[in-house]
Amino acid sequence: MEEICGIVKTVIFRNEENGYTVLELTGADGDEITAVGPLPLANVGERIELSGSWADHPTYGRQFKAASSRTLAPATLTTLVSYLGSGLIRGVGESIAREIVNTFGMETLSVLENAPERLQEVPGIGRLRAAKIAESYNTQRDMKDIMLALQDFGVTVSQAMKLYKAYGKLCLAKIKENPYRLIDDIEGIGFITADKIAQNAGVEADSAFRLKAGLKYTLQWARQEGHTFLPRDILVRIAASERVLGVEERPVENALDSLIIGGELLYQAVGSADGVFLPRMHYLESDAARRLLQIANTPSPLLFLDPEKQIKRLEKELNVSLAPQQKEAVLKALTSGALVITGGPGTGKTTILRFIIRIIESMGLSAELAAPTGRAAKRMTEATGMQARTLHRLLEYGFGGEGFLRNEENPVETDLIIVDEMSMVDAPLLHALLRAVGPSTRLLMVGDADQLPPVGAGNALRDIIESKAIPVIRLTDIYRQAERGMIVENAHRINNGREPELFSDAEDFRFEEILSAENVVRRVIGLCTGKVDKLLTQDPRRDVQVLVPMKKGPLGVYALNQRLQEAMNPPSRQKHERKHGDIVFREGDKVMQIKNNYKTEWKKMRYNGMAEEGIGVFNGDLGTVMRVDNTEQELEVLFDDERAAVYDYASLDELTLAYAVTVHKSQGSEFPVVILPLISGAPSLMNRNLLYTAVTRAREQVYILGRSNAVYGMAANGEVKKRYSALCTFLRELAPLFCV
């Protein structure tokens, strides 16, 4: 190890998460030195001592790789002026710094620390300004001392900054008192991070603080997996396991009892399970059940209509005869407070919606159409001829403030709300929707209950149907089968547990038997780059979506996205790019938002040149990288070919490449062509539910590549991963109170 000393001239780069820094030093002999390493607290103008070694970088030349550093007091009057005038201390620029040093010389830092009132001796500095300078200097010094101490607890630089902003000088005391309080107090710090800090702080493995935090974390993890609660025995077993707490189950049970008694967690029997809930999730599902039953049992103001007469008139006008199931669905929708219409592709849902909308409009009444995602709303608009919006737009999320502006005090003003793709609606979004349904508004929920459950927590559509507390029309007859061809036929075969027809030579449903994963990958690349003319599109880049069951492995999204990016959008001098973790984002890349961000702002240009502004980008939204600006450190994405959102580099973990996406992430979307590589995988993923959802994402063509026995095995595998949700139970328990 060598030691060098110098003054920080420039900070070229700093990763705020881990503190990795590239800076230029002016050495003792005046030489310019490039130093790299974990130097999060080094600031321009400071004199520092570095320990490390020299290395030759293939691109940037000779550098000093620092392993550790310490700040030294400025050694000369000139360096003292540079230090004070670097912008580190508020209210002190270069000229004021020079005046202070001229007044106090090498005693300047001692004055700042021990006699700051003497700053009033400096020309131009009065009592208030002296106090502000002293406060800023002491804050900077305290923060540096505390952040250095926090590194002993294993926190990152960005986490240390958050801790200091939240707790100030009490930082270390708060951590030592109860590290797990950080989970609730500091955004971005979860149980795993807090537990590491706790271990470094010497907290015992069976500490009550730790056990309670582990139980809450397990329920939060379960929520991310789609559950709104966990049975008590499962909760205790997972929390006590090595992947969370690594302790015996008995003390975990005692900690759970303490949380329930204290009201921090809620207990309620759900069927035969002893359910344990986070209070928020219990409220969302129980209150949603109450509100939905109230809507369903409110007499419909549309009863004055003669719906059968309206249907006959419209059948004649449109030259369309409704089948009995379709007619029943239209009648129920016009006369029920709340109704569910469910069915697979080709069962006539769109025709039913068109009839309902036309009848409502003919009576001078109003309707609002909505869907969970922008793509689903766009499809709904195209199918019905009436403008549809996302649920977040309908409920006015974030306009003028936090949360949804539409609620029981400010409901959506319309006679009928129609929501499509209800299978995607999770518990929080269902509750927000039901809060915004006014006392005279009817609710029609449309979706395919046999598709995958929502990405978020809950299983709203299936729970509502299973409860039998709300009227349901289940469409089973297939219409226009010839028009939709083999996609519809095979979708229903799969849904009924029968083998799909893979070798029919139908243009809209193709299959190629390929036994090795590498050959499948090459074939996928060939199709997506337009080197194969068997796709029903002239523009694969625009119209094709690759869907896969899993994230990892040679046919997982991670590997496929890397290979497809290399083939479809290779590096170019004309394209800027940014590496973030293991992903390179390049101008022209296809990307997806992977978490709900209700605060991201976007703009949409109108034809008249005016910009429409909005807020919120959501899990599953697809877009294209339009601009990568390494100077401003921001990246611009165009979602759905219309909404432009700007991300700073710190937010890039919200995005991922989307040349290939999981079937789960494709819910609510429809693509002209779907390519589905299938070789093998875990039975929990390779099931009927997933195959059915993947096939029904295609509008014009499905192209399966892989092993036929894998496809047949999925169709035969009817096992569905258990999802713990309580809406069904709450609906059944509350239904007798609402019967009229």
XYZ file of C-alpha atoms in Angstrom:
740
model
C 0.000 0.000 0.000
C 1.226 3.482 -0.876
C 0.112 6.828 0.494
C -0.327 10.020 -1.476
C -1.477 13.476 -0.444
C -3.221 16.131 -2.517
C -5.968 18.708 -2.876
C -9.229 17.721 -4.577
C -9.448 19.731 -7.783
C -12.505 18.142 -9.461
C -14.997 15.373 -8.700
C -15.430 13.773 -12.144
C -17.930 11.091 -11.177
C -19.615 9.803 -8.028
C -22.031 6.891 -7.571
C -24.320 8.135 -4.805
C -25.382 4.586 -3.937
C -21.997 3.051 -3.135
C -19.741 6.116 -2.942
C -17.430 5.069 -5.791
C -15.735 8.271 -6.926
C -13.414 9.433 -9.694
C -11.587 12.678 -8.873
C -8.622 14.777 -9.860
C -6.037 15.716 -7.227
C -3.310 18.301 -7.320
C -0.359 16.515 -5.738
C 2.284 17.977 -3.454
C 4.595 18.631 -6.411
C 1.793 20.126 -8.513
C 1.158 17.006 -10.620
C -2.385 16.140 -11.695
C -3.439 12.755 -10.270
C -6.549 10.750 -11.124
C -7.785 8.828 -8.082
C -10.617 6.284 -7.984
C -12.268 4.309 -5.208
C -14.732 4.555 -2.294
C -14.327 8.290 -1.614
C -17.893 9.428 -0.859
C -16.947 12.319 1.415
C -14.129 13.891 -0.604
C -15.076 17.418 -1.697
C -13.479 19.984 -3.982
C -10.866 22.053 -2.139
C -10.191 19.500 0.569
C -6.721 18.220 1.335
C -6.843 14.442 1.627
C -4.502 11.535 2.209
C -5.151 8.336 0.245
C -3.911 4.800 0.856
C -3.859 2.415 -2.080
C -1.885 1.433 -5.157
C -1.189 2.584 -8.703
C -2.819 0.876 -11.705
C -2.925 1.369 -15.474
C -6.450 1.584 -16.914
C -6.687 0.468 -20.593
C -8.778 3.542 -21.489
C -8.064 6.216 -18.882
C -4.392 5.579 -18.228
C -2.522 5.703 -14.924
C -4.753 5.989 -11.831
C -4.366 5.727 -8.086
C -6.803 3.112 -6.728
C -7.667 4.270 -3.220
C -8.635 1.756 -0.549
C -9.129 4.348 2.209
C -8.858 8.077 2.806
C -8.749 10.708 5.523
C -9.265 14.450 5.399
C -6.338 16.646 6.413
C -6.388 20.244 7.559
C -5.387 22.636 4.762
C -1.604 23.128 4.923
C -1.343 26.600 3.353
C -3.366 29.794 3.229
C -4.078 29.166 -0.459
C -5.486 25.691 0.149
C -7.492 27.037 3.082
C -9.122 29.627 0.788
C -9.840 26.918 -1.805
C -11.386 24.676 0.842
C -13.699 27.327 2.318
C -14.652 28.733 -1.096
C -15.443 25.392 -2.741
C -19.185 25.719 -2.082
C -19.057 23.301 0.813
C -20.217 25.975 3.291
C -23.390 27.912 2.535
C -22.872 31.642 2.249
C -19.128 31.411 1.601
C -17.851 32.004 -1.910
C -14.299 32.560 -3.031
C -14.175 36.274 -2.127
C -15.655 35.804 1.376
C -13.333 32.834 1.932
C -10.344 35.022 1.090
C -11.541 37.733 3.519
C -11.970 35.168 6.326
C -8.511 33.685 5.759
C -6.963 37.151 5.501
C -8.487 37.930 8.903
C -7.661 34.734 10.806
C -4.881 33.053 8.799
C -4.157 29.459 9.749
C -6.402 29.850 12.827
C -9.480 30.016 10.571
C -10.783 26.489 11.238
C -10.267 26.888 14.989
C -12.337 30.088 14.902
C -15.123 28.384 12.934
C -15.241 25.502 15.404
C -14.665 27.231 18.737
C -15.403 30.958 18.387
C -17.721 31.470 15.383
C -18.919 34.824 16.782
C -15.514 36.210 15.787
C -16.556 35.932 12.121
C -18.128 39.363 12.654
C -14.573 40.732 12.586
C -14.489 39.965 8.867
C -15.569 42.886 6.643
C -19.044 42.249 5.206
C -20.067 39.586 7.753
C -22.682 40.579 10.322
C -24.153 38.659 13.239
C -26.799 36.718 11.239
C -24.438 35.794 8.428
C -21.787 34.687 10.918
C -24.323 32.408 12.604
C -25.381 30.862 9.254
C -21.771 30.236 8.197
C -20.970 28.607 11.538
C -24.105 26.467 11.408
C -23.322 25.273 7.857
C -19.697 24.484 8.755
C -20.674 22.528 11.877
C -23.435 20.676 10.027
C -20.993 19.670 7.304
C -18.441 18.533 9.891
C -21.050 16.627 11.946
C -22.465 14.985 8.841
C -19.021 13.841 7.741
C -18.248 12.415 11.187
C -21.596 10.620 11.386
C -21.407 9.265 7.837
C -17.941 7.893 8.522
C -19.283 6.246 11.670
C -22.290 4.858 9.790
C -19.981 3.000 7.428
C -19.119 0.725 10.348
C -22.754 -0.427 10.255
C -22.524 -1.447 6.613
C -24.830 1.217 5.152
C -24.335 2.679 1.682
C -23.609 6.353 1.087
C -27.138 7.129 -0.146
C -28.635 5.319 2.845
C -26.332 7.235 5.193
C -27.493 10.514 3.632
C -31.139 9.509 4.149
C -30.436 8.546 7.747
C -28.697 11.815 8.481
C -31.495 13.866 6.899
C -34.091 11.964 8.945
C -32.334 11.818 12.319
C -29.557 14.421 12.257
C -27.109 14.141 15.159
C -29.279 11.432 16.746
C -28.471 9.060 13.872
C -26.171 6.701 15.715
C -28.297 6.699 18.867
C -31.443 5.811 16.909
C -29.725 2.926 15.144
C -28.306 1.513 18.351
C -31.678 1.845 20.089
C -33.688 -0.045 17.416
C -32.265 -0.514 13.892
C -35.593 -1.914 12.686
C -37.286 1.444 13.056
C -35.422 2.405 9.871
C -37.863 0.216 7.898
C -40.765 2.538 8.732
C -38.803 5.795 8.870
C -36.475 5.658 5.854
C -37.677 5.092 2.281
C -35.658 2.402 0.526
C -34.529 0.580 3.680
C -36.267 -2.752 4.152
C -35.834 -5.631 6.536
C -32.788 -7.147 4.810
C -30.833 -3.884 5.015
C -32.025 -3.082 8.545
C -31.129 -6.606 9.663
C -27.566 -6.234 8.368
C -27.260 -2.919 10.199
C -28.676 -4.547 13.336
C -26.148 -7.369 13.178
C -23.315 -4.837 12.880
C -24.821 -2.984 15.842
C -24.772 -6.165 17.943
C -28.524 -6.847 18.117
C -29.301 -10.395 19.298
C -30.891 -12.810 16.810
C -33.905 -13.411 19.086
C -34.433 -9.751 19.984
C -38.141 -8.835 20.146
C -37.446 -5.916 17.782
C -35.957 -8.318 15.244
C -38.649 -11.007 15.475
C -41.482 -8.489 15.027
C -39.717 -6.811 12.108
C -39.163 -10.221 10.484
C -42.880 -11.097 10.753
C -43.924 -7.779 9.197
C -41.343 -8.220 6.464
C -42.681 -11.712 5.687
C -46.195 -10.318 5.201
C -44.814 -7.514 3.018
C -42.944 -10.109 0.953
C -46.187 -12.125 0.699
C -47.991 -9.033 -0.577
C -45.387 -8.669 -3.321
C -46.038 -12.326 -4.210
C -49.765 -11.559 -4.624
C -51.114 -12.584 -1.202
C -53.259 -10.276 0.917
C -52.711 -12.423 4.022
C -50.919 -15.577 5.147
C -52.229 -18.438 7.298
C -50.654 -18.244 10.740
C -48.713 -21.501 10.465
C -47.245 -20.583 7.070
C -46.348 -17.076 8.261
C -44.511 -18.423 11.314
C -42.711 -21.101 9.299
C -41.453 -18.671 6.630
C -40.497 -15.966 9.137
C -38.545 -18.432 11.296
C -36.749 -19.974 8.308
C -33.136 -19.292 7.356
C -34.164 -16.979 4.537
C -35.678 -14.494 7.022
C -34.883 -14.818 10.753
C -33.150 -18.193 11.121
C -34.559 -18.883 14.615
C -36.841 -21.398 16.345
C -40.581 -21.082 15.674
C -41.673 -20.739 19.331
C -40.258 -17.212 19.916
C -41.657 -16.154 16.527
C -45.131 -17.323 17.601
C -44.822 -15.312 20.795
C -43.768 -12.222 18.852
C -46.738 -12.720 16.498
C -49.156 -12.877 19.429
C -47.676 -9.643 20.737
C -48.148 -7.920 17.352
C -51.777 -9.078 17.117
C -52.567 -7.993 20.690
C -50.980 -4.628 19.982
C -53.001 -4.178 16.785
C -49.939 -4.011 14.560
C -51.163 -7.119 12.710
C -54.764 -8.357 12.380
C -56.141 -11.864 12.773
C -59.296 -13.206 11.109
C -60.412 -16.646 10.074
C -60.539 -16.988 6.270
C -62.359 -20.227 5.530
C -60.412 -22.892 7.397
C -57.251 -20.736 7.629
C -56.175 -18.599 10.592
C -55.416 -15.531 8.513
C -52.904 -12.880 9.576
C -53.078 -9.531 7.773
C -51.199 -6.301 7.545
C -53.883 -3.817 8.706
C -53.889 -2.003 5.369
C -54.553 -5.158 3.344
C -57.380 -6.239 5.687
C -59.017 -2.842 5.293
C -58.680 -2.813 1.502
C -60.423 -6.167 1.012
C -63.063 -5.885 3.749
C -64.067 -2.351 2.776
C -64.065 -3.288 -0.929
C -66.486 -6.130 -0.157
C -68.814 -3.772 1.705
C -68.754 -1.161 -1.063
C -69.275 -3.691 -3.868
C -72.269 -5.248 -2.124
C -73.734 -1.802 -1.578
C -73.417 -1.009 -5.297
C -74.864 -4.383 -6.318
C -77.877 -4.019 -4.022
C -78.770 -0.426 -4.868
C -81.895 -0.322 -7.090
C -80.868 0.538 -10.624
C -82.115 3.888 -12.001
C -82.154 2.206 -15.418
C -85.145 0.042 -14.490
C -87.482 2.428 -16.284
C -85.978 1.262 -19.584
C -87.611 -1.451 -21.623
C -84.304 -3.236 -22.240
C -85.740 -6.047 -24.398
C -87.322 -3.499 -26.702
C -84.043 -1.624 -26.910
C -82.173 -4.821 -27.805
C -84.614 -5.728 -30.578
C -84.384 -2.222 -32.022
C -80.607 -2.326 -32.052
C -80.444 -5.842 -33.513
C -82.511 -4.617 -36.424
C -80.510 -1.425 -36.800
C -77.121 -3.206 -36.754
C -78.347 -6.327 -38.561
C -76.951 -8.458 -35.711
C -78.795 -11.176 -33.807
C -77.620 -11.718 -30.254
C -77.293 -15.272 -29.007
C -79.215 -16.111 -25.800
C -76.097 -15.764 -23.613
C -75.265 -12.405 -25.125
C -78.822 -11.121 -24.747
C -78.882 -12.172 -21.102
C -75.609 -10.316 -20.521
C -76.961 -7.084 -22.051
C -80.198 -7.323 -20.038
C -78.345 -7.953 -16.776
C -75.921 -5.097 -17.423
C -78.805 -2.665 -17.917
C -80.735 -3.770 -14.841
C -78.095 -4.707 -12.248
C -76.272 -2.458 -9.832
C -73.090 -4.458 -10.377
C -72.368 -7.286 -12.816
C -69.457 -9.465 -13.911
C -69.201 -10.705 -17.503
C -66.461 -13.300 -17.976
C -65.428 -15.436 -20.914
C -62.537 -16.398 -23.140
C -61.617 -15.101 -26.606
C -64.320 -15.249 -29.247
C -67.207 -15.495 -26.759
C -68.776 -12.205 -27.790
C -67.730 -9.803 -25.018
C -67.042 -6.977 -27.482
C -70.437 -7.341 -29.181
C -72.144 -7.205 -25.785
C -70.270 -4.028 -24.842
C -71.194 -2.357 -28.124
C -74.877 -3.086 -27.536
C -74.776 -1.808 -23.963
C -73.002 1.407 -24.970
C -75.379 2.110 -27.866
C -78.450 1.579 -25.700
C -77.090 3.803 -22.934
C -76.269 6.551 -25.433
C -79.673 6.298 -27.126
C -81.345 7.004 -23.781
C -79.272 10.130 -23.243
C -77.318 8.483 -20.447
C -73.562 8.459 -19.967
C -70.921 5.745 -19.637
C -67.221 5.694 -18.759
C -64.901 3.002 -20.114
C -61.664 2.052 -18.366
C -58.984 -0.637 -18.162
C -55.968 -1.205 -15.885
C -53.266 -0.382 -18.470
C -52.804 2.059 -21.321
C -52.588 -0.726 -23.888
C -55.761 -2.381 -22.597
C -57.580 0.965 -22.668
C -56.424 1.549 -26.245
C -57.728 -1.891 -27.288
C -61.040 -1.166 -25.572
C -61.347 2.106 -27.494
C -60.679 0.359 -30.816
C -63.118 -2.475 -30.057
C -66.064 -0.360 -28.875
C -65.617 2.886 -30.777
C -65.853 4.830 -27.508
C -62.949 6.492 -25.738
C -61.552 4.423 -22.859
C -59.057 5.528 -20.235
C -56.798 3.826 -17.752
C -58.327 3.377 -14.318
C -55.715 5.725 -12.895
C -56.784 8.401 -15.373
C -60.482 7.787 -14.712
C -59.902 8.078 -10.974
C -57.608 11.095 -11.538
C -54.534 9.891 -9.765
C -52.128 12.606 -8.681
C -53.865 15.529 -10.398
C -53.336 18.446 -8.053
C -52.200 16.332 -5.111
C -51.506 12.900 -3.732
C -53.636 9.814 -4.316
C -56.854 9.450 -6.289
C -58.967 12.594 -6.478
C -62.085 10.576 -7.275
C -63.589 9.003 -4.160
C -66.842 8.869 -2.180
C -66.740 12.654 -1.725
C -65.916 13.295 -5.387
C -67.257 10.290 -7.361
C -67.004 9.704 -11.101
C -70.065 11.428 -12.531
C -71.633 8.968 -14.947
C -74.509 6.479 -15.170
C -72.399 3.407 -15.950
C -68.737 2.480 -15.462
C -67.432 -0.382 -17.604
C -64.061 -1.866 -16.611
C -62.341 -4.310 -18.985
C -59.480 -6.725 -18.158
C -60.701 -7.087 -14.575
C -58.378 -10.074 -14.075
C -55.533 -7.534 -13.815
C -57.135 -5.428 -11.076
C -55.446 -5.932 -7.707
C -56.830 -5.218 -4.236
C -55.665 -1.572 -3.900
C -56.947 -0.604 -7.355
C -60.303 -2.352 -6.820
C -60.791 -0.458 -3.584
C -59.930 2.867 -5.239
C -62.419 2.126 -8.030
C -65.260 1.214 -5.672
C -64.689 4.350 -3.614
C -65.307 6.434 -6.750
C -68.589 4.766 -7.798
C -71.401 7.192 -6.977
C -74.743 6.189 -5.410
C -76.582 6.249 -8.749
C -73.775 4.763 -10.884
C -73.811 1.136 -12.086
C -70.672 -0.980 -12.426
C -69.947 -3.534 -15.144
C -66.784 -5.623 -14.728
C -65.537 -7.555 -17.771
C -62.653 -10.000 -17.914
C -61.350 -13.497 -18.439
C -61.244 -15.283 -15.074
C -59.067 -18.056 -16.535
C -56.112 -15.768 -17.174
C -53.259 -15.259 -14.732
C -54.063 -13.324 -11.542
C -52.949 -9.685 -11.206
C -49.314 -8.787 -10.657
C -50.271 -6.976 -7.453
C -51.836 -8.413 -4.319
C -55.289 -9.958 -4.421
C -57.393 -11.970 -6.830
C -60.365 -9.678 -7.279
C -62.129 -11.088 -10.349
C -61.919 -14.732 -9.281
C -62.902 -13.903 -5.705
C -65.964 -11.928 -6.849
C -67.075 -14.753 -9.139
C -66.417 -17.471 -6.547
C -68.321 -15.611 -3.808
C -71.610 -15.805 -5.772
C -72.577 -12.599 -3.978
C -72.525 -10.542 -7.215
C -74.419 -11.438 -10.433
C -72.133 -13.162 -12.980
C -72.640 -13.998 -16.649
C -70.157 -16.650 -17.799
C -69.882 -16.785 -21.593
C -69.071 -20.242 -22.935
C -70.275 -20.262 -26.552
C -67.665 -19.331 -29.168
C -68.703 -16.894 -31.905
C -66.819 -15.842 -35.033
C -64.490 -18.798 -34.608
C -63.739 -18.989 -38.315
C -62.717 -15.346 -38.336
C -60.277 -15.783 -35.433
C -59.100 -19.203 -36.586
C -56.789 -21.478 -34.652
C -55.819 -18.969 -31.948
C -59.338 -19.079 -30.500
C -59.699 -22.816 -31.075
C -56.426 -23.639 -29.322
C -57.058 -21.163 -26.512
C -60.255 -22.987 -25.610
C -58.599 -26.378 -26.015
C -55.896 -25.320 -23.556
C -58.399 -23.848 -21.123
C -60.344 -27.138 -21.134
C -57.190 -29.164 -20.452
C -56.985 -30.589 -23.983
C -53.900 -30.658 -26.170
C -53.701 -27.730 -28.600
C -53.489 -28.502 -32.297
C -49.849 -27.720 -33.120
C -49.491 -29.230 -36.586
C -52.522 -27.903 -38.437
C -50.440 -25.603 -40.697
C -52.816 -22.786 -39.780
C -51.251 -19.463 -40.683
C -52.297 -17.819 -37.417
C -50.951 -20.592 -35.143
C -47.549 -22.024 -36.015
C -45.313 -24.455 -34.182
C -41.734 -25.557 -34.858
C -40.219 -28.556 -33.077
C -36.772 -27.473 -31.849
C -35.070 -29.531 -29.160
C -32.197 -27.356 -27.919
C -32.478 -24.001 -26.159
C -29.649 -22.446 -28.192
C -31.342 -23.332 -31.487
C -34.597 -21.861 -30.167
C -32.785 -18.627 -29.314
C -31.271 -18.433 -32.804
C -34.674 -19.015 -34.383
C -36.267 -16.331 -32.190
C -33.567 -13.871 -33.264
C -34.099 -14.807 -36.917
C -37.839 -14.179 -36.655
C -37.473 -10.904 -34.765
C -34.890 -9.476 -37.156
C -37.043 -10.161 -40.199
C -34.816 -12.882 -41.633
C -37.766 -15.290 -41.729
C -40.852 -14.511 -43.798
C -43.325 -16.734 -41.941
C -44.555 -14.021 -39.588
C -47.781 -12.169 -40.357
C -46.065 -8.788 -40.223
C -43.663 -6.752 -42.293
C -42.374 -4.969 -39.185
C -41.328 -7.495 -36.491
C -39.724 -4.787 -34.383
C -43.067 -3.028 -34.005
C -45.535 -5.934 -34.045
C -43.752 -8.903 -32.422
C -43.551 -9.589 -28.706
C -41.533 -12.494 -27.298
C -43.221 -13.987 -24.207
C -41.536 -16.454 -21.859
C -42.550 -18.213 -18.624
C -39.436 -17.408 -16.574
C -36.790 -14.773 -15.895
C -33.651 -16.936 -15.634
C -32.031 -19.542 -17.877
C -31.126 -19.465 -21.588
C -34.783 -18.870 -22.506
C -35.473 -16.452 -19.645
C -36.046 -12.736 -20.098
C -32.561 -11.744 -18.892
C -30.634 -13.853 -21.411
C -33.078 -13.358 -24.287
C -33.167 -9.590 -23.877
C -29.386 -9.409 -24.052
C -29.259 -11.551 -27.204
C -32.172 -9.745 -28.872
C -30.730 -6.322 -28.034
C -27.433 -7.323 -29.663
C -29.286 -8.405 -32.800
C -32.013 -5.741 -33.046
C -30.342 -2.649 -31.578
C -26.543 -3.118 -31.549
C -24.107 -0.450 -30.284
C -23.591 2.470 -32.641
C -21.710 5.758 -32.593
C -25.010 7.433 -33.446
C -26.757 5.992 -30.368
C -26.056 7.093 -26.821
C -26.301 4.498 -24.082
C -26.129 4.123 -20.317
C -25.094 1.055 -18.317
C -27.119 0.494 -15.161
C -26.238 -2.611 -13.202
C -26.209 -5.494 -15.668
C -28.380 -3.688 -18.241
C -27.280 -1.334 -21.000
C -30.029 1.110 -22.004
C -29.487 2.324 -25.565
C -31.425 4.787 -27.683
C -33.979 2.766 -29.649
C -34.323 0.010 -27.029
C -37.692 -1.494 -26.194
C -38.241 -1.155 -22.434
C -40.839 -1.835 -19.761
C -41.714 -0.108 -16.495
C -41.476 -2.749 -13.753
C -42.947 -0.941 -10.743
C -45.802 1.477 -10.194
C -44.563 5.049 -9.938
C -47.426 7.398 -9.245
C -45.189 10.484 -9.330
C -43.415 10.161 -12.699
C -44.500 13.047 -14.923
C -45.177 12.627 -18.640
C -46.148 14.752 -21.612
C -48.183 13.868 -24.676
C -48.074 16.048 -27.749
C -51.415 16.786 -29.374
C -51.986 17.357 -33.089
C -52.381 21.110 -32.486
C -48.896 21.281 -30.987
C -50.148 21.652 -27.418
C -48.796 19.298 -24.771
C -51.056 17.308 -22.489
C -49.396 16.649 -19.150
C -50.052 13.816 -16.719
C -48.556 11.850 -13.886
C -47.983 8.155 -13.239
C -46.217 5.322 -15.097
C -47.250 1.825 -14.139
C -45.986 -1.724 -13.867
C -46.099 -3.333 -17.330
C -46.150 -0.142 -19.432
C -44.100 -0.629 -22.622
C -42.060 2.062 -24.332
C -39.027 2.991 -26.416
C -35.867 4.782 -25.265
C -35.841 7.999 -27.296
C -32.957 9.863 -25.668
C -29.988 9.104 -23.400
C -28.334 12.270 -22.095
C -25.152 11.509 -20.156
C -24.534 15.209 -19.514
C -27.874 15.827 -17.825
C -27.865 12.205 -16.561
C -31.373 11.483 -17.760
C -33.146 9.099 -20.108
C -36.400 9.710 -21.986
C -38.912 6.956 -22.751
C -41.897 7.184 -25.086
C -44.689 4.964 -23.738
C -47.448 3.626 -26.009
C -46.103 5.823 -28.836
C -47.532 8.927 -27.156
C -46.474 9.633 -23.542
C -42.902 10.890 -23.000
C -41.442 10.429 -19.508
C -37.981 11.479 -18.317
C -35.988 9.384 -15.826
C -32.913 10.500 -13.940
C -30.211 7.855 -13.766
C -31.022 7.110 -10.109
C -34.477 5.870 -11.236
C -33.314 3.439 -13.916
C -34.013 0.439 -11.685
C -37.687 1.065 -12.558
C -36.981 0.055 -16.171
C -35.873 -3.134 -17.887
C -35.387 -4.265 -21.480
C -38.573 -5.625 -23.046
C -37.653 -7.388 -26.283
C -38.766 -10.414 -24.248
C -41.099 -10.192 -21.234
C -42.661 -12.727 -18.909
C -46.216 -13.816 -19.597
C -47.189 -12.346 -16.222
C -45.999 -8.904 -17.322
C -47.936 -9.142 -20.604
C -51.349 -9.236 -18.943
C -53.819 -6.729 -20.342
C -51.754 -6.272 -23.493
C -52.459 -7.620 -26.941
C -49.839 -7.889 -29.681
C -50.226 -8.580 -33.401
C -47.724 -11.461 -33.160
C -46.593 -13.436 -30.112
C -43.474 -15.644 -30.209
C -43.462 -18.221 -27.430
C -40.243 -20.225 -26.804
C -41.050 -23.358 -24.741
C -38.515 -26.073 -23.859
C -38.906 -26.887 -20.161
C -39.291 -25.276 -16.770
C -40.628 -25.544 -13.245
C -44.153 -27.075 -13.053
C -45.313 -24.029 -11.083
C -44.605 -21.900 -14.175
C -45.211 -24.382 -16.997
C -48.942 -24.687 -16.418
C -52.236 -24.337 -18.268
C -53.015 -20.933 -16.802
C -49.799 -19.420 -18.152
C -50.031 -21.057 -21.593
C -53.644 -19.900 -21.987
C -52.721 -16.327 -21.028
C -49.778 -16.298 -23.462
C -51.817 -17.585 -26.403
C -54.638 -15.107 -25.811
C -52.191 -12.168 -25.945
C -51.908 -12.637 -29.741
C -54.269 -10.835 -32.091
C -53.104 -12.197 -35.461
C -50.541 -14.947 -34.921
C -48.990 -17.227 -32.291
C -45.584 -18.708 -33.111
C -44.397 -21.414 -30.677
C -40.804 -22.669 -30.842
C -39.582 -25.626 -28.801
C -40.738 -29.056 -27.696
C -44.252 -30.268 -28.342
C -44.237 -32.385 -25.177
C -43.548 -29.211 -23.153
C -46.603 -27.535 -24.701
C -48.828 -30.572 -24.153
C -47.530 -30.860 -20.596
C -48.515 -27.273 -19.864
C -52.027 -27.820 -21.199
C -52.388 -30.882 -18.959
C -50.971 -29.141 -15.859
C -53.982 -27.519 -14.217
C -52.177 -26.726 -10.980
C -52.308 -23.053 -10.040
C -50.032 -21.520 -7.434
C -52.107 -20.879 -4.333
C -52.847 -17.205 -3.779
C -54.146 -16.207 -0.354
C -56.834 -13.536 -0.652
C -59.901 -12.836 1.468
C -62.283 -10.830 -0.723
C -64.401 -13.913 -1.439
C -64.779 -14.638 2.286
C -65.645 -11.031 3.117
C -68.272 -10.914 0.344
C -69.906 -14.115 1.568
C -69.919 -12.989 5.190
C -71.348 -9.543 4.445
C -73.819 -10.536 1.698
C -76.717 -11.418 4.096
C -76.594 -7.873 5.487
C -77.271 -6.364 2.046
C -80.038 -8.619 0.724
C -83.069 -6.561 -0.315
